Short mmCIF file of C-alpha atoms in Angstrom, two decimals:
data_model
loop_
_atom_site.label_atom_id
_atom_site.label_comp_id
_atom_site.label_asym_id
_atom_site.label_seq_id
_atom_site.Cartn_x
_atom_site.Cartn_y
_atom_site.Cartn_z
CA MET A 1 0.00 0.00 0.00
CA ALA A 2 1.40 3.40 -0.91
CA CYS A 3 0.35 6.57 0.80
CA CYS A 4 1.18 10.23 0.68
CA ALA A 5 0.83 13.20 3.01
CA LEU A 6 -2.22 15.44 2.62
CA LEU A 7 -1.49 18.72 0.85
CA ALA A 8 -2.55 22.26 1.45
CA PRO A 9 -6.13 23.46 1.03
CA SER A 10 -4.77 25.73 -1.74
CA PHE A 11 -5.44 22.89 -4.18
CA ALA A 12 -8.76 21.51 -5.34
CA ARG A 13 -7.81 18.07 -4.10
CA ALA A 14 -4.68 16.92 -2.30
CA GLU A 15 -3.93 14.22 -4.85
CA ASP A 16 -4.07 16.75 -7.72
CA TYR A 17 -0.81 18.46 -6.74
CA ARG A 18 1.85 17.87 -9.37
CA LEU A 19 5.51 17.91 -8.43
CA GLY A 20 8.05 20.19 -10.05
CA THR A 21 11.67 21.25 -9.87
CA MET A 22 12.83 22.32 -6.35
CA ASP A 23 10.00 20.47 -4.57
CA ARG A 24 11.54 18.63 -1.61
CA LEU A 25 10.15 15.21 -0.71
CA ARG A 26 10.40 13.22 2.50
CA ILE A 27 10.31 9.51 1.68
CA ARG A 28 10.04 6.58 4.07
CA VAL A 29 9.84 2.94 3.00
CA VAL A 30 8.85 -0.03 5.15
CA GLU A 31 8.04 -3.63 4.26
CA TRP A 32 5.67 -5.96 6.05
CA ARG A 33 7.08 -9.48 5.85
CA THR A 34 4.17 -11.89 6.05
CA ALA A 35 6.32 -14.99 6.46
CA GLU A 36 8.18 -13.51 9.44
CA GLY A 37 5.33 -11.45 10.87
CA ALA A 38 7.64 -8.45 11.20
CA VAL A 39 8.18 -4.99 9.71
CA ARG A 40 11.42 -4.15 7.90
CA ASP A 41 12.52 -0.50 7.70
CA TRP A 42 14.25 0.42 4.42
CA SER A 43 16.39 3.11 6.07
CA THR A 44 18.81 3.18 3.13
CA VAL A 45 16.07 4.40 0.79
CA SER A 46 14.26 6.61 3.31
CA GLY A 47 15.25 10.27 3.49
CA ASP A 48 14.74 13.72 1.96
CA TYR A 49 15.07 14.20 -1.79
CA THR A 50 14.81 17.25 -4.05
CA VAL A 51 13.28 17.17 -7.52
CA GLY A 52 16.13 18.20 -9.80
CA SER A 53 16.12 20.38 -12.90
CA SER A 54 15.57 17.26 -15.00
CA GLY A 55 12.37 16.50 -13.09
CA ASN A 56 13.85 13.38 -11.49
CA ILE A 57 14.79 12.24 -8.00
CA SER A 58 17.76 9.95 -7.43
CA LEU A 59 17.16 7.04 -5.02
CA PRO A 60 19.54 4.33 -3.77
CA PHE A 61 19.09 1.01 -5.65
CA LEU A 62 16.52 2.56 -8.04
CA GLY A 63 18.62 5.37 -9.56
CA GLU A 64 16.85 8.19 -11.41
CA LEU A 65 13.07 8.11 -10.91
CA PRO A 66 10.81 10.54 -12.88
CA ALA A 67 8.94 12.88 -10.51
CA GLY A 68 8.09 16.03 -12.47
CA GLY A 69 4.37 16.24 -13.22
CA LYS A 70 3.53 13.32 -10.95
CA THR A 71 1.65 13.31 -7.63
CA PRO A 72 3.24 12.14 -4.34
CA ALA A 73 0.89 9.14 -4.41
CA GLU A 74 2.17 8.11 -7.86
CA ILE A 75 5.78 8.41 -6.68
CA ALA A 76 5.00 6.31 -3.58
CA ASP A 77 3.41 3.58 -5.68
CA ALA A 78 6.29 3.62 -8.19
CA ILE A 79 8.90 3.23 -5.41
CA GLY A 80 7.10 0.24 -3.89
CA THR A 81 6.66 -1.42 -7.30
CA GLU A 82 10.27 -0.84 -8.37
CA LEU A 83 11.70 -2.22 -5.11
CA GLN A 84 9.47 -5.30 -5.27
CA GLN A 85 10.48 -6.04 -8.86
CA LYS A 86 14.19 -5.30 -8.36
CA PHE A 87 14.61 -7.55 -5.31
CA GLY A 88 11.89 -10.11 -6.12
CA LEU A 89 10.03 -9.45 -2.86
CA LEU A 90 6.94 -11.45 -1.89
CA ASP A 91 5.31 -8.43 -0.24
CA LYS A 92 5.29 -5.00 -1.87
CA PRO A 93 7.08 -2.40 0.31
CA GLU A 94 4.95 0.53 1.50
CA ALA A 95 6.31 3.96 0.59
CA SER A 96 5.18 7.15 2.33
CA VAL A 97 5.87 10.29 0.28
CA GLU A 98 5.11 13.69 1.73
CA LEU A 99 6.10 17.17 0.71
CA ALA A 100 8.82 18.29 3.12
CA GLU A 101 9.09 21.62 1.33
CA TYR A 102 7.22 23.09 -1.64
CA ARG A 103 9.11 24.78 -4.42
CA PRO A 104 9.43 28.47 -3.52
CA VAL A 105 7.51 31.53 -4.67
CA PHE A 106 9.14 34.76 -5.80
CA LEU A 107 8.26 38.40 -4.99
CA SER A 108 9.08 41.16 -7.46
CA GLY A 109 8.42 44.87 -7.64
CA ASP A 110 7.40 47.31 -4.91
CA VAL A 111 7.94 44.99 -1.97
CA GLN A 112 10.29 45.65 0.90
CA SER A 113 12.44 42.54 0.33
CA PRO A 114 12.02 41.06 -3.17
CA GLY A 115 13.31 37.57 -3.70
CA ARG A 116 12.63 33.91 -3.11
CA TYR A 117 10.41 32.69 -0.24
CA PRO A 118 9.22 29.25 0.88
CA PHE A 119 5.68 28.32 -0.08
CA ALA A 120 3.16 27.73 2.72
CA PRO A 121 -0.31 26.13 2.55
CA ASN A 122 -3.22 28.56 1.93
CA LEU A 123 -0.79 31.21 0.71
CA THR A 124 -2.46 34.26 -0.85
CA VAL A 125 -1.01 37.36 -2.46
CA LEU A 126 -1.52 39.35 0.74
CA LYS A 127 0.25 36.74 2.87
CA ALA A 128 3.11 36.54 0.36
CA VAL A 129 3.58 40.32 0.50
CA SER A 130 3.84 40.10 4.29
CA LEU A 131 6.58 37.48 3.93
CA GLY A 132 8.57 40.01 1.91
CA GLY A 133 8.29 42.66 4.60
CA GLY A 134 5.25 44.37 3.11
CA LEU A 135 5.23 47.18 0.58
CA ARG A 136 8.37 49.14 -0.13
CA ARG A 137 8.99 51.94 2.33
CA ALA A 138 8.24 55.49 1.27
CA THR A 139 8.28 58.89 2.90
CA ASP A 140 4.57 59.27 2.41
CA ALA A 141 2.92 58.88 5.81
CA GLY A 142 -0.27 57.40 4.39
CA LEU A 143 1.65 54.71 2.50
CA ARG A 144 3.67 53.87 5.62
CA ILE A 145 0.54 53.43 7.74
CA GLU A 146 -1.15 51.35 5.08
CA ARG A 147 1.98 49.25 4.71
CA ASP A 148 2.08 48.65 8.46
CA PHE A 149 -1.54 47.62 8.41
CA ILE A 150 -1.00 45.26 5.46
CA ASN A 151 2.00 43.71 7.20
CA ALA A 152 0.07 43.15 10.41
CA ARG A 153 -2.99 41.81 8.62
CA GLY A 154 -0.92 39.49 6.43
CA ASN A 155 0.91 38.04 9.42
CA TYR A 156 -2.37 37.81 11.31
CA ASP A 157 -4.01 35.83 8.47
CA VAL A 158 -1.01 33.48 8.21
CA LEU A 159 -1.07 32.77 11.94
CA VAL A 160 -4.85 32.24 12.00
CA ALA A 161 -4.52 29.73 9.15
CA GLN A 162 -1.77 27.91 11.04
CA ARG A 163 -3.87 27.86 14.21
CA ASP A 164 -6.89 26.49 12.32
CA GLY A 165 -4.72 23.66 11.04
CA LEU A 166 -3.53 22.90 14.58
CA LEU A 167 -7.09 23.03 15.95
CA ALA A 168 -8.17 20.46 13.36
CA ARG A 169 -5.14 18.32 14.17
CA ARG A 170 -5.78 18.51 17.92
CA ALA A 171 -9.40 17.45 17.41
CA ARG A 172 -8.24 14.43 15.41
CA LEU A 173 -5.66 13.49 18.05
CA LEU A 174 -8.27 13.74 20.83
CA ALA A 175 -10.56 11.38 18.89
CA GLU A 176 -7.71 8.91 18.37
CA ALA A 177 -6.66 9.06 22.02
CA GLU A 178 -10.24 8.41 23.22
CA GLY A 179 -10.98 5.78 20.56
CA LYS A 180 -13.88 7.75 19.06
CA ALA A 181 -15.15 6.95 15.57
CA GLU A 182 -16.15 10.56 14.89
CA ILE A 183 -13.96 13.67 15.32
CA ASP A 184 -15.45 16.61 17.24
CA PHE A 185 -14.11 19.56 15.23
CA PRO A 186 -14.44 23.17 16.50
CA ALA A 187 -17.54 24.93 15.14
CA GLU A 188 -15.44 27.77 13.69
CA LEU A 189 -13.76 25.40 11.24
CA GLN A 190 -17.08 24.26 9.81
CA LYS A 191 -18.06 27.80 8.78
CA THR A 192 -15.35 28.36 6.14
CA GLU A 193 -14.32 26.52 3.00
CA ALA A 194 -10.70 26.31 4.21
CA GLY A 195 -11.90 24.92 7.54
CA GLN A 196 -14.04 22.29 5.83
CA LYS A 197 -11.01 21.25 3.77
CA LEU A 198 -8.98 20.89 6.99
CA ILE A 199 -11.77 18.74 8.45
CA ALA A 200 -11.79 16.51 5.36
CA ASP A 201 -8.00 16.17 5.40
CA GLU A 202 -7.76 15.25 9.09
CA THR A 203 -10.69 12.81 8.79
CA ALA A 204 -9.01 11.09 5.85
CA PHE A 205 -5.70 10.98 7.73
CA LYS A 206 -7.37 9.40 10.78
CA ASP A 207 -9.06 6.75 8.61
CA ALA A 208 -5.76 5.94 6.87
CA ARG A 209 -3.91 5.52 10.19
CA GLU A 210 -6.65 3.30 11.61
CA LYS A 211 -6.71 1.16 8.46
CA ARG A 212 -2.94 0.75 8.56
CA LEU A 213 -3.00 -0.33 12.22
CA SER A 214 -5.92 -2.69 11.58
CA VAL A 215 -4.08 -4.39 8.71
CA GLN A 216 -0.95 -4.89 10.83
CA LEU A 217 -2.93 -6.29 13.78
CA ALA A 218 -4.92 -8.58 11.47
CA SER A 219 -1.67 -9.94 9.98
CA LEU A 220 -0.34 -10.73 13.46
CA GLU A 221 -3.64 -12.39 14.41
CA ASP A 222 -3.51 -14.53 11.25
CA LEU A 223 0.04 -15.56 12.14
CA LYS A 224 -1.05 -16.56 15.66
CA THR A 225 -3.93 -18.64 14.26
CA LEU A 226 -1.56 -20.41 11.87
CA LEU A 227 0.86 -21.22 14.69
CA GLN A 228 -1.93 -22.41 17.00
CA ASN A 229 -3.16 -24.79 14.27
CA GLU A 230 0.39 -26.05 13.89
CA VAL A 231 0.60 -26.73 17.65
CA GLY A 232 -2.68 -28.64 17.56
CA SER A 233 -1.50 -30.77 14.62
CA LEU A 234 1.80 -31.58 16.33
CA GLU A 235 0.03 -32.58 19.56
CA LYS A 236 -2.10 -35.07 17.61
CA LYS A 237 0.99 -36.49 15.93
CA ILE A 238 2.72 -36.88 19.32
CA GLU A 239 -0.30 -38.76 20.62
CA THR A 240 -0.12 -41.14 17.64
CA GLN A 241 3.63 -41.61 18.04
CA ASN A 242 3.24 -42.42 21.75
CA ARG A 243 0.70 -45.11 20.93
CA GLN A 244 3.17 -46.62 18.46
CA VAL A 245 5.90 -46.54 21.13
CA GLU A 246 3.62 -48.39 23.58
CA LEU A 247 2.80 -51.07 20.99
CA SER A 248 6.47 -51.45 20.11
CA ARG A 249 7.42 -51.80 23.80
CA LYS A 250 4.74 -54.48 24.25
CA GLU A 251 6.03 -56.30 21.20
CA LEU A 252 9.60 -55.97 22.50
CA GLY A 253 8.54 -57.54 25.82
CA ASP A 254 7.00 -60.52 24.04
CA VAL A 255 9.97 -60.99 21.73
CA GLY A 256 12.38 -60.64 24.68
CA ASN A 257 10.73 -63.53 26.46
CA LEU A 258 11.02 -65.67 23.34
CA ALA A 259 14.66 -64.64 22.92
CA ASN A 260 15.43 -65.70 26.48
CA ARG A 261 14.00 -69.10 25.66
CA GLY A 262 16.03 -69.28 22.46
CA LEU A 263 13.00 -69.19 20.18
CA VAL A 264 13.98 -65.99 18.26
CA VAL A 265 17.31 -64.42 17.32
CA ASN A 266 18.66 -61.36 19.18
CA SER A 267 18.67 -59.29 15.95
CA ARG A 268 14.89 -59.12 16.17
CA VAL A 269 15.20 -57.62 19.66
CA LEU A 270 17.76 -55.04 18.43
CA THR A 271 15.49 -54.03 15.52
CA LEU A 272 12.59 -53.37 17.87
CA GLU A 273 14.76 -51.37 20.27
CA ARG A 274 16.08 -49.26 17.37
CA SER A 275 12.52 -48.63 16.14
CA ILE A 276 11.42 -47.51 19.61
CA ALA A 277 14.40 -45.12 19.86
CA GLU A 278 13.52 -43.58 16.49
CA LEU A 279 9.89 -43.10 17.50
CA GLU A 280 10.89 -41.45 20.79
CA GLY A 281 13.32 -39.16 18.88
CA LYS A 282 10.51 -38.03 16.60
CA VAL A 283 8.36 -37.27 19.64
CA LEU A 284 11.12 -35.09 21.08
CA ASP A 285 11.48 -33.24 17.73
CA MET A 286 7.76 -32.53 17.63
CA GLU A 287 7.75 -31.34 21.26
CA THR A 288 10.60 -28.96 20.38
CA SER A 289 8.59 -27.66 17.40
CA ILE A 290 5.61 -27.06 19.69
CA LEU A 291 7.77 -25.03 22.08
CA ARG A 292 9.14 -22.97 19.18
CA ALA A 293 5.63 -22.31 17.81
CA LYS A 294 4.40 -21.23 21.24
CA GLN A 295 7.33 -18.81 21.51
CA ASP A 296 6.37 -17.34 18.12
CA ILE A 297 2.77 -16.96 19.32
CA SER A 298 3.98 -15.06 22.38
CA LYS A 299 6.15 -12.82 20.20
CA ALA A 300 3.24 -12.06 17.84
CA THR A 301 1.07 -11.19 20.84
CA GLN A 302 3.78 -8.86 22.18
CA ASP A 303 4.21 -7.26 18.75
CA ALA A 304 0.48 -6.47 18.68
CA VAL A 305 0.71 -4.91 22.15
CA ASN A 306 3.74 -2.88 21.09
CA LEU A 307 1.92 -1.57 18.00
CA GLN A 308 -0.94 -0.32 20.15
CA SER A 309 1.39 1.16 22.77
CA ASP A 310 3.54 2.96 20.20
CA ARG A 311 0.42 4.39 18.57
CA GLU A 312 -0.92 5.68 21.90
CA ALA A 313 2.45 7.20 22.86
CA GLN A 314 2.78 8.96 19.51
CA VAL A 315 -0.75 10.36 19.74
CA ALA A 316 -0.08 11.68 23.25
CA GLN A 317 3.20 13.28 22.16
CA ASP A 318 1.64 14.89 19.07
CA ARG A 319 -1.28 16.19 21.14
CA GLN A 320 1.06 17.81 23.67
CA GLN A 321 3.03 19.46 20.87
CA ALA A 322 -0.16 20.75 19.23
CA GLU A 323 -1.37 22.26 22.50
CA GLY A 324 1.91 24.14 22.95
CA ASP A 325 1.91 25.40 19.36
CA ILE A 326 -1.69 26.63 19.64
CA GLU A 327 -0.89 28.58 22.80
CA ALA A 328 2.12 30.23 21.14
CA LEU A 329 0.09 31.16 18.06
CA ASN A 330 -2.69 32.67 20.19
CA LEU A 331 -0.16 35.05 21.73
CA LYS A 332 1.18 36.10 18.34
CA ILE A 333 -2.32 36.53 16.91
CA ALA A 334 -3.25 38.83 19.79
CA MET A 335 -0.11 40.90 19.13
CA TYR A 336 -0.87 41.42 15.44
CA ARG A 337 -4.51 42.19 16.24
CA ASP A 338 -3.29 45.02 18.49
CA LEU A 339 -0.91 46.23 15.79
CA MET A 340 -3.73 46.41 13.24
CA GLY A 341 -5.84 48.38 15.71
CA GLU A 342 -2.99 50.78 16.35
CA ALA A 343 -2.39 51.35 12.62
CA LEU A 344 -6.06 52.11 12.02
CA SER A 345 -6.23 54.44 15.01
CA HIS A 346 -3.30 56.51 13.66
CA GLY A 347 -4.40 56.71 10.07
CA PRO A 348 -8.03 55.80 9.44
CA ALA A 349 -8.44 58.68 7.03
CA VAL A 350 -5.46 57.56 4.97
CA ALA A 351 -6.78 54.02 4.72
CA LYS A 352 -10.13 55.30 3.36
CA SER A 353 -8.97 58.42 1.55
CA ASP A 354 -9.07 58.90 -2.21
CA GLN A 355 -5.42 59.90 -1.90
CA ALA A 356 -4.37 56.39 -0.86
CA PRO A 357 -1.79 54.82 -3.18
CA THR A 358 -2.95 52.41 -5.87
CA ILE A 359 -1.61 48.87 -5.47
CA ALA A 360 -1.62 46.44 -8.39
CA TYR A 361 -0.83 42.74 -8.17
CA SER A 362 -0.23 40.13 -10.85
CA ILE A 363 0.93 36.51 -10.87
CA VAL A 364 3.35 35.04 -13.38
CA ARG A 365 2.77 31.30 -13.62
CA GLU A 366 4.13 28.55 -15.84
CA LYS A 367 1.46 26.33 -17.33
CA ASP A 368 1.93 23.63 -19.98
CA GLY A 369 5.43 24.93 -20.67
CA LYS A 370 4.24 28.53 -21.21
CA THR A 371 4.57 31.56 -18.93
CA ILE A 372 1.32 33.43 -18.33
CA GLU A 373 0.82 36.66 -16.36
CA THR A 374 -2.64 37.32 -14.93
CA PRO A 375 -4.00 40.13 -12.72
CA ALA A 376 -4.57 39.29 -9.06
CA ASP A 377 -5.85 40.79 -5.82
CA GLU A 378 -4.95 40.33 -2.15
CA ASN A 379 -7.03 37.16 -1.81
CA THR A 380 -5.82 35.40 -4.96
CA PRO A 381 -4.36 31.97 -4.06
CA VAL A 382 -0.66 31.49 -4.77
CA LEU A 383 0.78 28.19 -6.00
CA PRO A 384 4.34 26.85 -5.67
CA GLY A 385 6.68 28.34 -8.26
CA ASP A 386 4.58 31.50 -8.82
CA VAL A 387 6.18 34.92 -9.32
CA ILE A 388 4.13 37.68 -7.62
CA LYS A 389 4.59 41.16 -9.06
CA ILE A 390 3.64 44.14 -6.90
CA GLY A 391 3.27 47.68 -8.21
CA VAL A 392 2.48 50.76 -6.09
CA ALA A 393 1.45 54.06 -7.69
CA LEU A 394 1.70 57.00 -5.30
CA PRO A 395 -1.08 59.65 -5.44
CA ALA A 396 -0.36 62.76 -7.46
CA VAL A 397 0.77 65.82 -5.49
CA ARG A 398 -1.79 68.66 -5.71
#
């Protein structure tokens, strides 16, 4: 089974995101070995990889693997298939491919710090401008106040989006910790399209984790059943062998009496004694096999317990981290809310005046090998690899 990490709500569907040059992937490969009832970690293949200018990623054992234009799910499936074919594996390895880092976006024009910036989920033009320090500084007081307000509002929106993601994640972790089938998401997330996308993503992630754990536990349970059947079969064989030993001993007693009287040769006695020894040896071998099977049953039981324990520990750790991150974001959000209020209190007339500067945005995007520039506004979504052009026209001096 191949899986991939859920992408940002910026895209229509997570699986629609197509990889490109400079996208950074985090790949992990594991293999469930049915015959052994154990998981093998392919640490040599696991790691972080960057899509090169050729559109490929280079993996140990597999070499160059095409990635440009493909989804993370397609890459994950290709890795598992290639490894299985290359090494002739019975079970197909499971590859997890998530985006460790999107390809960057670029700011150009009247922005304080033009250049390259990392892409973040739910990025809009306004948020991107805030990453670049806001609009370029000018001596005009109205422009400065508006720039300060834009900076504060952009940072505020970015932090609120991050907090919404953490709130959805915390709700999912609480449901997992308490063993609930349904996730109790905050009401505020259900009121917006972005919040509904977060709800869908976390719900899908929870279902995927539960399915993965269920498959692993079912495999261990099947292994235990197989071993228990083997123990039962061996016990029946031992019972049959013991009956044969008893019959052989009885026969040996009868033949021994005849041998003492000189009615049979001693070779007959030796043959019976050798046969009894062989039967008893087989019984010992089967008893050893039973002990080994019971040890394997105990190990499979412990592996199932460990899977559950590791899952619970990870959920608790992730929940604690989410709680701390939410608290930190709440403090920052309150700070930027105060900054926006201060900017408006010092220049409300400038923000609403006809003399306010005119700000124009456009996005340069590559599509089907062609570069296209389209007008944009503050709320226009930004995609990885976009170039955002900002132009500010100062009001005429009267």
